[in-house]
């Protein structure tokens, strides 16, 4: 039995679809209810719905053998897990953005609002830029609008949130997508099962990519 932590929400649903096509179906997961654990003994799989930012914790601490986490979370928290594959879904990018037309004063400490302090620090430290991190948990785009920060470092997917709030991209920090991760001990003891899953998912992703 492989325990898989899926990120709750749209991304998780797409990833489940992929896993189903790869030979790991669990029809009960599609039932409308508030259950969080779903099992298909025959297919040898058990799924958990987990808050996306918590997937890596479940996998790192062996509550799940494998999971699907965004590259943003892996870069920010650097969990002790194996990154096995880029699933090519959940594509977006980590960007620096600020108010449209606003100029940066180079010799002043830059106030940066973000959910990702580690990623922001490492980006600005490579530029030798002094910054003051303002850690927020959501609606990051509000910070420059209300004068709380000069810029934000945040995820941009469609760009709609920036556009509708009169913000613009200043730079791309790193491209992001969903990754298949594995617990290090599980990888050793369930090696055959996990590598089989990885191989199947990988080949399905390549086929989908080739079909585009
Ligand atoms: C994320 C991100 C941006 C938005 C970008 O927020 O932090 O706010 O999505 O998407 P877009 O480019 O398609 O507009 P999320 O929806 O996770 O909510 P949050 O603001 O509570 O973090």
PDB file of C-alpha atoms and ligand atoms in Angstrom:
ATOM      1  CA  UNK A   1       0.000   0.000   0.000  1.00  0.00           C
ATOM      2  CA  UNK A   2       1.334   3.452  -0.938  1.00  0.00           C
ATOM      3  CA  UNK A   3       0.142   6.436   1.098  1.00  0.00           C
ATOM      4  CA  UNK A   4      -0.162   9.545  -1.037  1.00  0.00           C
ATOM      5  CA  UNK A   5      -0.666  13.092   0.248  1.00  0.00           C
ATOM      6  CA  UNK A   6      -2.621  15.118  -2.292  1.00  0.00           C
ATOM      7  CA  UNK A   7      -2.869  18.907  -2.126  1.00  0.00           C
ATOM      8  CA  UNK A   8      -6.500  19.937  -1.542  1.00  0.00           C
ATOM      9  CA  UNK A   9      -8.064  22.029  -4.286  1.00  0.00           C
ATOM     10  CA  UNK A  10      -7.890  22.376  -8.045  1.00  0.00           C
ATOM     11  CA  UNK A  11      -4.272  21.241  -8.353  1.00  0.00           C
ATOM     12  CA  UNK A  12      -4.947  18.147  -6.227  1.00  0.00           C
ATOM     13  CA  UNK A  13      -7.919  17.205  -8.385  1.00  0.00           C
ATOM     14  CA  UNK A  14      -5.784  17.430 -11.531  1.00  0.00           C
ATOM     15  CA  UNK A  15      -3.028  15.412  -9.903  1.00  0.00           C
ATOM     16  CA  UNK A  16      -5.501  12.759  -8.762  1.00  0.00           C
ATOM     17  CA  UNK A  17      -6.775  12.521 -12.358  1.00  0.00           C
ATOM     18  CA  UNK A  18      -3.176  11.936 -13.463  1.00  0.00           C
ATOM     19  CA  UNK A  19      -2.620   9.247 -10.830  1.00  0.00           C
ATOM     20  CA  UNK A  20      -5.899   7.584 -11.771  1.00  0.00           C
ATOM     21  CA  UNK A  21      -4.797   7.440 -15.406  1.00  0.00           C
ATOM     22  CA  UNK A  22      -1.426   6.117 -14.268  1.00  0.00           C
ATOM     23  CA  UNK A  23      -3.152   3.105 -12.708  1.00  0.00           C
ATOM     24  CA  UNK A  24      -3.872   4.294  -9.144  1.00  0.00           C
ATOM     25  CA  UNK A  25      -7.643   4.795  -9.133  1.00  0.00           C
ATOM     26  CA  UNK A  26      -9.715   5.343  -6.017  1.00  0.00           C
ATOM     27  CA  UNK A  27     -13.269   6.139  -7.197  1.00  0.00           C
ATOM     28  CA  UNK A  28     -14.554   6.963  -3.689  1.00  0.00           C
ATOM     29  CA  UNK A  29     -12.388  10.105  -3.711  1.00  0.00           C
ATOM     30  CA  UNK A  30     -14.818  11.681  -6.180  1.00  0.00           C
ATOM     31  CA  UNK A  31     -17.759  11.360  -3.781  1.00  0.00           C
ATOM     32  CA  UNK A  32     -19.003  14.646  -2.402  1.00  0.00           C
ATOM     33  CA  UNK A  33     -18.227  14.457   1.283  1.00  0.00           C
ATOM     34  CA  UNK A  34     -15.837  15.840   3.881  1.00  0.00           C
ATOM     35  CA  UNK A  35     -13.748  12.701   4.271  1.00  0.00           C
ATOM     36  CA  UNK A  36      -9.993  13.186   4.097  1.00  0.00           C
ATOM     37  CA  UNK A  37      -8.758   9.607   3.670  1.00  0.00           C
ATOM     38  CA  UNK A  38      -9.644   7.346   0.725  1.00  0.00           C
ATOM     39  CA  UNK A  39      -8.403   3.855   0.118  1.00  0.00           C
ATOM     40  CA  UNK A  40      -8.409   1.351  -2.741  1.00  0.00           C
ATOM     41  CA  UNK A  41      -6.917  -1.834  -1.430  1.00  0.00           C
ATOM     42  CA  UNK A  42      -6.988  -3.504  -4.816  1.00  0.00           C
ATOM     43  CA  UNK A  43      -4.919  -0.750  -6.424  1.00  0.00           C
ATOM     44  CA  UNK A  44      -2.682  -0.659  -3.328  1.00  0.00           C
ATOM     45  CA  UNK A  45      -3.215   3.021  -2.720  1.00  0.00           C
ATOM     46  CA  UNK A  46      -4.441   5.326   0.047  1.00  0.00           C
ATOM     47  CA  UNK A  47      -4.955   9.056  -0.585  1.00  0.00           C
ATOM     48  CA  UNK A  48      -5.119  11.923   1.945  1.00  0.00           C
ATOM     49  CA  UNK A  49      -6.359  15.431   1.213  1.00  0.00           C
ATOM     50  CA  UNK A  50      -3.849  17.787   2.813  1.00  0.00           C
ATOM     51  CA  UNK A  51      -3.501  21.576   2.840  1.00  0.00           C
ATOM     52  CA  UNK A  52      -1.073  22.225  -0.060  1.00  0.00           C
ATOM     53  CA  UNK A  53       1.549  23.904   2.109  1.00  0.00           C
ATOM     54  CA  UNK A  54       1.466  20.940   4.548  1.00  0.00           C
ATOM     55  CA  UNK A  55       2.086  18.134   2.029  1.00  0.00           C
ATOM     56  CA  UNK A  56       5.874  18.255   2.471  1.00  0.00           C
ATOM     57  CA  UNK A  57       5.515  17.953   6.270  1.00  0.00           C
ATOM     58  CA  UNK A  58       3.372  14.810   5.954  1.00  0.00           C
ATOM     59  CA  UNK A  59       5.914  13.295   3.579  1.00  0.00           C
ATOM     60  CA  UNK A  60       9.003  14.404   5.511  1.00  0.00           C
ATOM     61  CA  UNK A  61       7.603  12.895   8.710  1.00  0.00           C
ATOM     62  CA  UNK A  62       6.509   9.672   6.976  1.00  0.00           C
ATOM     63  CA  UNK A  63       2.768  10.162   7.531  1.00  0.00           C
ATOM     64  CA  UNK A  64       2.650   9.720   3.742  1.00  0.00           C
ATOM     65  CA  UNK A  65       5.087   7.827   1.506  1.00  0.00           C
ATOM     66  CA  UNK A  66       4.780  10.232  -1.361  1.00  0.00           C
ATOM     67  CA  UNK A  67       3.038  13.513  -2.035  1.00  0.00           C
ATOM     68  CA  UNK A  68       2.608  16.303  -4.507  1.00  0.00           C
ATOM     69  CA  UNK A  69       4.018  19.667  -3.492  1.00  0.00           C
ATOM     70  CA  UNK A  70       4.674  22.920  -5.306  1.00  0.00           C
ATOM     71  CA  UNK A  71       8.292  23.799  -6.015  1.00  0.00           C
ATOM     72  CA  UNK A  72       7.621  27.054  -4.085  1.00  0.00           C
ATOM     73  CA  UNK A  73       7.015  25.071  -0.887  1.00  0.00           C
ATOM     74  CA  UNK A  74      10.106  22.906  -1.471  1.00  0.00           C
ATOM     75  CA  UNK A  75      12.320  25.954  -1.985  1.00  0.00           C
ATOM     76  CA  UNK A  76      10.892  27.787   0.998  1.00  0.00           C
ATOM     77  CA  UNK A  77      10.894  24.979   3.577  1.00  0.00           C
ATOM     78  CA  UNK A  78      13.582  22.714   2.119  1.00  0.00           C
ATOM     79  CA  UNK A  79      12.100  19.547   3.603  1.00  0.00           C
ATOM     80  CA  UNK A  80      14.243  16.399   3.851  1.00  0.00           C
ATOM     81  CA  UNK A  81      12.486  14.511   1.060  1.00  0.00           C
ATOM     82  CA  UNK A  82      13.378  13.184  -2.376  1.00  0.00           C
ATOM     83  CA  UNK A  83      12.088  15.166  -5.326  1.00  0.00           C
ATOM     84  CA  UNK A  84      11.257  12.470  -7.880  1.00  0.00           C
ATOM     85  CA  UNK A  85       9.519  14.154 -10.796  1.00  0.00           C
ATOM     86  CA  UNK A  86       8.234  17.395 -12.223  1.00  0.00           C
ATOM     87  CA  UNK A  87       4.578  16.723 -13.012  1.00  0.00           C
ATOM     88  CA  UNK A  88       4.335  19.719 -15.317  1.00  0.00           C
ATOM     89  CA  UNK A  89       1.015  20.753 -13.758  1.00  0.00           C
ATOM     90  CA  UNK A  90       0.331  23.718 -11.494  1.00  0.00           C
ATOM     91  CA  UNK A  91       2.684  25.826 -13.561  1.00  0.00           C
ATOM     92  CA  UNK A  92       3.177  29.382 -12.416  1.00  0.00           C
ATOM     93  CA  UNK A  93       6.094  31.587 -11.395  1.00  0.00           C
ATOM     94  CA  UNK A  94       7.457  33.318  -8.332  1.00  0.00           C
ATOM     95  CA  UNK A  95       7.720  37.015  -9.146  1.00  0.00           C
ATOM     96  CA  UNK A  96       8.691  40.369  -7.750  1.00  0.00           C
ATOM     97  CA  UNK A  97       5.871  42.835  -8.336  1.00  0.00           C
ATOM     98  CA  UNK A  98       5.136  46.408  -7.380  1.00  0.00           C
ATOM     99  CA  UNK A  99       2.748  49.277  -8.036  1.00  0.00           C
ATOM    100  CA  UNK A 100       2.467  50.177 -11.714  1.00  0.00           C
ATOM    101  CA  UNK A 101       4.885  52.957 -12.583  1.00  0.00           C
ATOM    102  CA  UNK A 102       6.310  53.282  -9.043  1.00  0.00           C
ATOM    103  CA  UNK A 103      10.087  53.806  -8.934  1.00  0.00           C
ATOM    104  CA  UNK A 104      12.412  51.990  -6.564  1.00  0.00           C
ATOM    105  CA  UNK A 105      14.765  54.115  -4.458  1.00  0.00           C
ATOM    106  CA  UNK A 106      17.991  52.113  -4.751  1.00  0.00           C
ATOM    107  CA  UNK A 107      19.732  53.376  -1.586  1.00  0.00           C
ATOM    108  CA  UNK A 108      16.803  52.707   0.752  1.00  0.00           C
ATOM    109  CA  UNK A 109      16.032  49.396   2.420  1.00  0.00           C
ATOM    110  CA  UNK A 110      13.390  47.747   0.281  1.00  0.00           C
ATOM    111  CA  UNK A 111      10.260  46.594   2.115  1.00  0.00           C
ATOM    112  CA  UNK A 112       9.243  43.205   0.734  1.00  0.00           C
ATOM    113  CA  UNK A 113       5.912  41.569   1.621  1.00  0.00           C
ATOM    114  CA  UNK A 114       5.751  37.846   1.039  1.00  0.00           C
ATOM    115  CA  UNK A 115       4.585  34.405   2.132  1.00  0.00           C
ATOM    116  CA  UNK A 116       8.029  33.155   1.111  1.00  0.00           C
ATOM    117  CA  UNK A 117      10.702  34.928   3.222  1.00  0.00           C
ATOM    118  CA  UNK A 118      13.467  32.430   2.453  1.00  0.00           C
ATOM    119  CA  UNK A 119      13.009  32.643  -1.324  1.00  0.00           C
ATOM    120  CA  UNK A 120      12.797  36.453  -1.147  1.00  0.00           C
ATOM    121  CA  UNK A 121      15.915  36.713   1.057  1.00  0.00           C
ATOM    122  CA  UNK A 122      17.978  34.507  -1.201  1.00  0.00           C
ATOM    123  CA  UNK A 123      16.828  36.399  -4.325  1.00  0.00           C
ATOM    124  CA  UNK A 124      17.774  39.801  -2.887  1.00  0.00           C
ATOM    125  CA  UNK A 125      20.956  38.577  -1.246  1.00  0.00           C
ATOM    126  CA  UNK A 126      22.208  37.491  -4.705  1.00  0.00           C
ATOM    127  CA  UNK A 127      21.565  41.098  -5.783  1.00  0.00           C
ATOM    128  CA  UNK A 128      23.273  42.462  -2.612  1.00  0.00           C
ATOM    129  CA  UNK A 129      20.105  44.438  -1.893  1.00  0.00           C
ATOM    130  CA  UNK A 130      19.125  45.373   1.686  1.00  0.00           C
ATOM    131  CA  UNK A 131      15.577  44.346   2.413  1.00  0.00           C
ATOM    132  CA  UNK A 132      13.066  44.330   5.215  1.00  0.00           C
ATOM    133  CA  UNK A 133      10.857  41.240   5.025  1.00  0.00           C
ATOM    134  CA  UNK A 134       7.204  41.596   5.973  1.00  0.00           C
ATOM    135  CA  UNK A 135       5.820  38.088   6.349  1.00  0.00           C
ATOM    136  CA  UNK A 136       2.148  37.806   5.425  1.00  0.00           C
ATOM    137  CA  UNK A 137      -0.117  34.785   5.012  1.00  0.00           C
ATOM    138  CA  UNK A 138      -2.357  35.803   2.136  1.00  0.00           C
ATOM    139  CA  UNK A 139      -3.697  38.650  -0.033  1.00  0.00           C
ATOM    140  CA  UNK A 140      -0.073  39.753  -0.457  1.00  0.00           C
ATOM    141  CA  UNK A 141      -1.070  42.121  -3.275  1.00  0.00           C
ATOM    142  CA  UNK A 142      -2.676  44.437  -0.703  1.00  0.00           C
ATOM    143  CA  UNK A 143       0.670  45.334   0.890  1.00  0.00           C
ATOM    144  CA  UNK A 144       2.043  47.732  -1.767  1.00  0.00           C
ATOM    145  CA  UNK A 145      -1.422  49.166  -2.365  1.00  0.00           C
ATOM    146  CA  UNK A 146      -1.706  50.237   1.260  1.00  0.00           C
ATOM    147  CA  UNK A 147       1.929  51.323   1.587  1.00  0.00           C
ATOM    148  CA  UNK A 148       2.820  48.401   3.838  1.00  0.00           C
ATOM    149  CA  UNK A 149       5.586  47.344   1.433  1.00  0.00           C
ATOM    150  CA  UNK A 150       7.404  48.595  -1.664  1.00  0.00           C
ATOM    151  CA  UNK A 151       7.193  45.283  -3.503  1.00  0.00           C
ATOM    152  CA  UNK A 152       5.901  41.753  -3.098  1.00  0.00           C
ATOM    153  CA  UNK A 153       7.447  38.387  -3.854  1.00  0.00           C
ATOM    154  CA  UNK A 154       4.570  36.100  -4.698  1.00  0.00           C
ATOM    155  CA  UNK A 155       3.129  33.480  -7.013  1.00  0.00           C
ATOM    156  CA  UNK A 156       1.745  34.682 -10.330  1.00  0.00           C
ATOM    157  CA  UNK A 157      -0.364  32.239 -12.273  1.00  0.00           C
ATOM    158  CA  UNK A 158      -2.679  34.027 -14.722  1.00  0.00           C
ATOM    159  CA  UNK A 159      -1.532  37.526 -13.697  1.00  0.00           C
ATOM    160  CA  UNK A 160      -5.172  38.505 -13.066  1.00  0.00           C
ATOM    161  CA  UNK A 161      -4.696  39.441  -9.414  1.00  0.00           C
ATOM    162  CA  UNK A 162      -1.815  41.786 -10.284  1.00  0.00           C
ATOM    163  CA  UNK A 163      -3.701  43.323 -13.192  1.00  0.00           C
ATOM    164  CA  UNK A 164      -6.851  43.952 -11.204  1.00  0.00           C
ATOM    165  CA  UNK A 165      -4.887  45.609  -8.429  1.00  0.00           C
ATOM    166  CA  UNK A 166      -2.750  47.916 -10.593  1.00  0.00           C
ATOM    167  CA  UNK A 167       0.441  46.024  -9.943  1.00  0.00           C
ATOM    168  CA  UNK A 168       3.108  44.939 -12.416  1.00  0.00           C
ATOM    169  CA  UNK A 169       5.798  42.268 -12.569  1.00  0.00           C
ATOM    170  CA  UNK A 170       9.345  43.582 -12.014  1.00  0.00           C
ATOM    171  CA  UNK A 171      11.205  40.291 -12.293  1.00  0.00           C
ATOM    172  CA  UNK A 172      10.724  36.520 -12.317  1.00  0.00           C
ATOM    173  CA  UNK A 173      12.440  34.818  -9.402  1.00  0.00           C
ATOM    174  CA  UNK A 174      11.845  31.186 -10.351  1.00  0.00           C
ATOM    175  CA  UNK A 175       9.391  29.083 -12.385  1.00  0.00           C
ATOM    176  CA  UNK A 176       7.163  26.832 -10.262  1.00  0.00           C
ATOM    177  CA  UNK A 177       5.326  23.560 -10.891  1.00  0.00           C
ATOM    178  CA  UNK A 178       4.057  20.564  -8.931  1.00  0.00           C
ATOM    179  CA  UNK A 179       6.636  17.949  -7.926  1.00  0.00           C
ATOM    180  CA  UNK A 180       6.271  14.337  -6.870  1.00  0.00           C
ATOM    181  CA  UNK A 181       8.150  13.933  -3.574  1.00  0.00           C
ATOM    182  CA  UNK A 182       8.927  10.877  -1.461  1.00  0.00           C
ATOM    183  CA  UNK A 183       9.816  10.156   2.128  1.00  0.00           C
ATOM    184  CA  UNK A 184      13.441   9.014   2.302  1.00  0.00           C
ATOM    185  CA  UNK A 185      12.772   5.900   4.390  1.00  0.00           C
ATOM    186  CA  UNK A 186       9.709   4.902   2.371  1.00  0.00           C
ATOM    187  CA  UNK A 187      11.785   5.283  -0.762  1.00  0.00           C
ATOM    188  CA  UNK A 188      14.131   2.658   0.588  1.00  0.00           C
ATOM    189  CA  UNK A 189      11.553   0.216   1.970  1.00  0.00           C
ATOM    190  CA  UNK A 190       8.862   0.655  -0.704  1.00  0.00           C
ATOM    191  CA  UNK A 191      11.382   1.182  -3.467  1.00  0.00           C
ATOM    192  CA  UNK A 192       9.684  -1.049  -6.021  1.00  0.00           C
ATOM    193  CA  UNK A 193       6.226   0.459  -5.483  1.00  0.00           C
ATOM    194  CA  UNK A 194       7.433   4.060  -5.431  1.00  0.00           C
ATOM    195  CA  UNK A 195       9.684   3.769  -8.486  1.00  0.00           C
ATOM    196  CA  UNK A 196       6.874   2.017 -10.371  1.00  0.00           C
ATOM    197  CA  UNK A 197       4.489   4.859  -9.509  1.00  0.00           C
ATOM    198  CA  UNK A 198       7.127   7.429 -10.475  1.00  0.00           C
ATOM    199  CA  UNK A 199       7.837   5.709 -13.795  1.00  0.00           C
ATOM    200  CA  UNK A 200       4.148   5.457 -14.698  1.00  0.00           C
ATOM    201  CA  UNK A 201       3.419   9.071 -13.801  1.00  0.00           C
ATOM    202  CA  UNK A 202       6.557  10.273 -15.586  1.00  0.00           C
ATOM    203  CA  UNK A 203       5.729   8.465 -18.816  1.00  0.00           C
ATOM    204  CA  UNK A 204       2.132   9.728 -18.699  1.00  0.00           C
ATOM    205  CA  UNK A 205       3.399  13.315 -18.223  1.00  0.00           C
ATOM    206  CA  UNK A 206       5.797  12.946 -21.167  1.00  0.00           C
ATOM    207  CA  UNK A 207       2.997  11.602 -23.374  1.00  0.00           C
ATOM    208  CA  UNK A 208       0.752  14.526 -22.399  1.00  0.00           C
ATOM    209  CA  UNK A 209       3.534  17.003 -23.049  1.00  0.00           C
ATOM    210  CA  UNK A 210       4.287  15.446 -26.457  1.00  0.00           C
ATOM    211  CA  UNK A 211       0.607  15.665 -27.366  1.00  0.00           C
ATOM    212  CA  UNK A 212       0.556  19.452 -26.745  1.00  0.00           C
TER     213      UNK A 212
HETATM  214  C1  LIG B   1      -2.150  33.102  -5.081  1.00  0.00           C
HETATM  215  C2  LIG B   1      -1.044  34.140  -5.109  1.00  0.00           C
HETATM  216  C3  LIG B   1      -1.695  35.296  -5.790  1.00  0.00           C
HETATM  217  C4  LIG B   1      -2.653  34.636  -6.762  1.00  0.00           C
HETATM  218  C5  LIG B   1      -2.076  34.662  -8.148  1.00  0.00           C
HETATM  219  O1  LIG B   1      -2.993  33.421  -4.029  1.00  0.00           O
HETATM  220  O2  LIG B   1      -0.593  34.430  -3.803  1.00  0.00           O
HETATM  221  O3  LIG B   1      -2.399  36.102  -4.876  1.00  0.00           O
HETATM  222  O4  LIG B   1      -2.809  33.278  -6.340  1.00  0.00           O
HETATM  223  O5  LIG B   1      -2.928  34.086  -9.101  1.00  0.00           O
HETATM  224  P1  LIG B   1      -3.231  34.805 -10.481  1.00  0.00           P
HETATM  225  O6  LIG B   1      -1.938  35.262 -11.093  1.00  0.00           O
HETATM  226  O7  LIG B   1      -3.894  33.740 -11.302  1.00  0.00           O
HETATM  227  O8  LIG B   1      -4.160  35.953 -10.211  1.00  0.00           O
HETATM  228  P2  LIG B   1      -4.044  32.394  -3.425  1.00  0.00           P
HETATM  229  O9  LIG B   1      -5.178  32.225  -4.373  1.00  0.00           O
HETATM  230  O10 LIG B   1      -3.337  31.151  -3.044  1.00  0.00           O
HETATM  231  O11 LIG B   1      -4.599  33.137  -2.147  1.00  0.00           O
HETATM  232  P3  LIG B   1      -3.893  34.025  -1.015  1.00  0.00           P
HETATM  233  O12 LIG B   1      -3.923  35.434  -1.529  1.00  0.00           O
HETATM  234  O13 LIG B   1      -4.748  33.843   0.162  1.00  0.00           O
HETATM  235  O14 LIG B   1      -2.490  33.526  -0.816  1.00  0.00           O
END
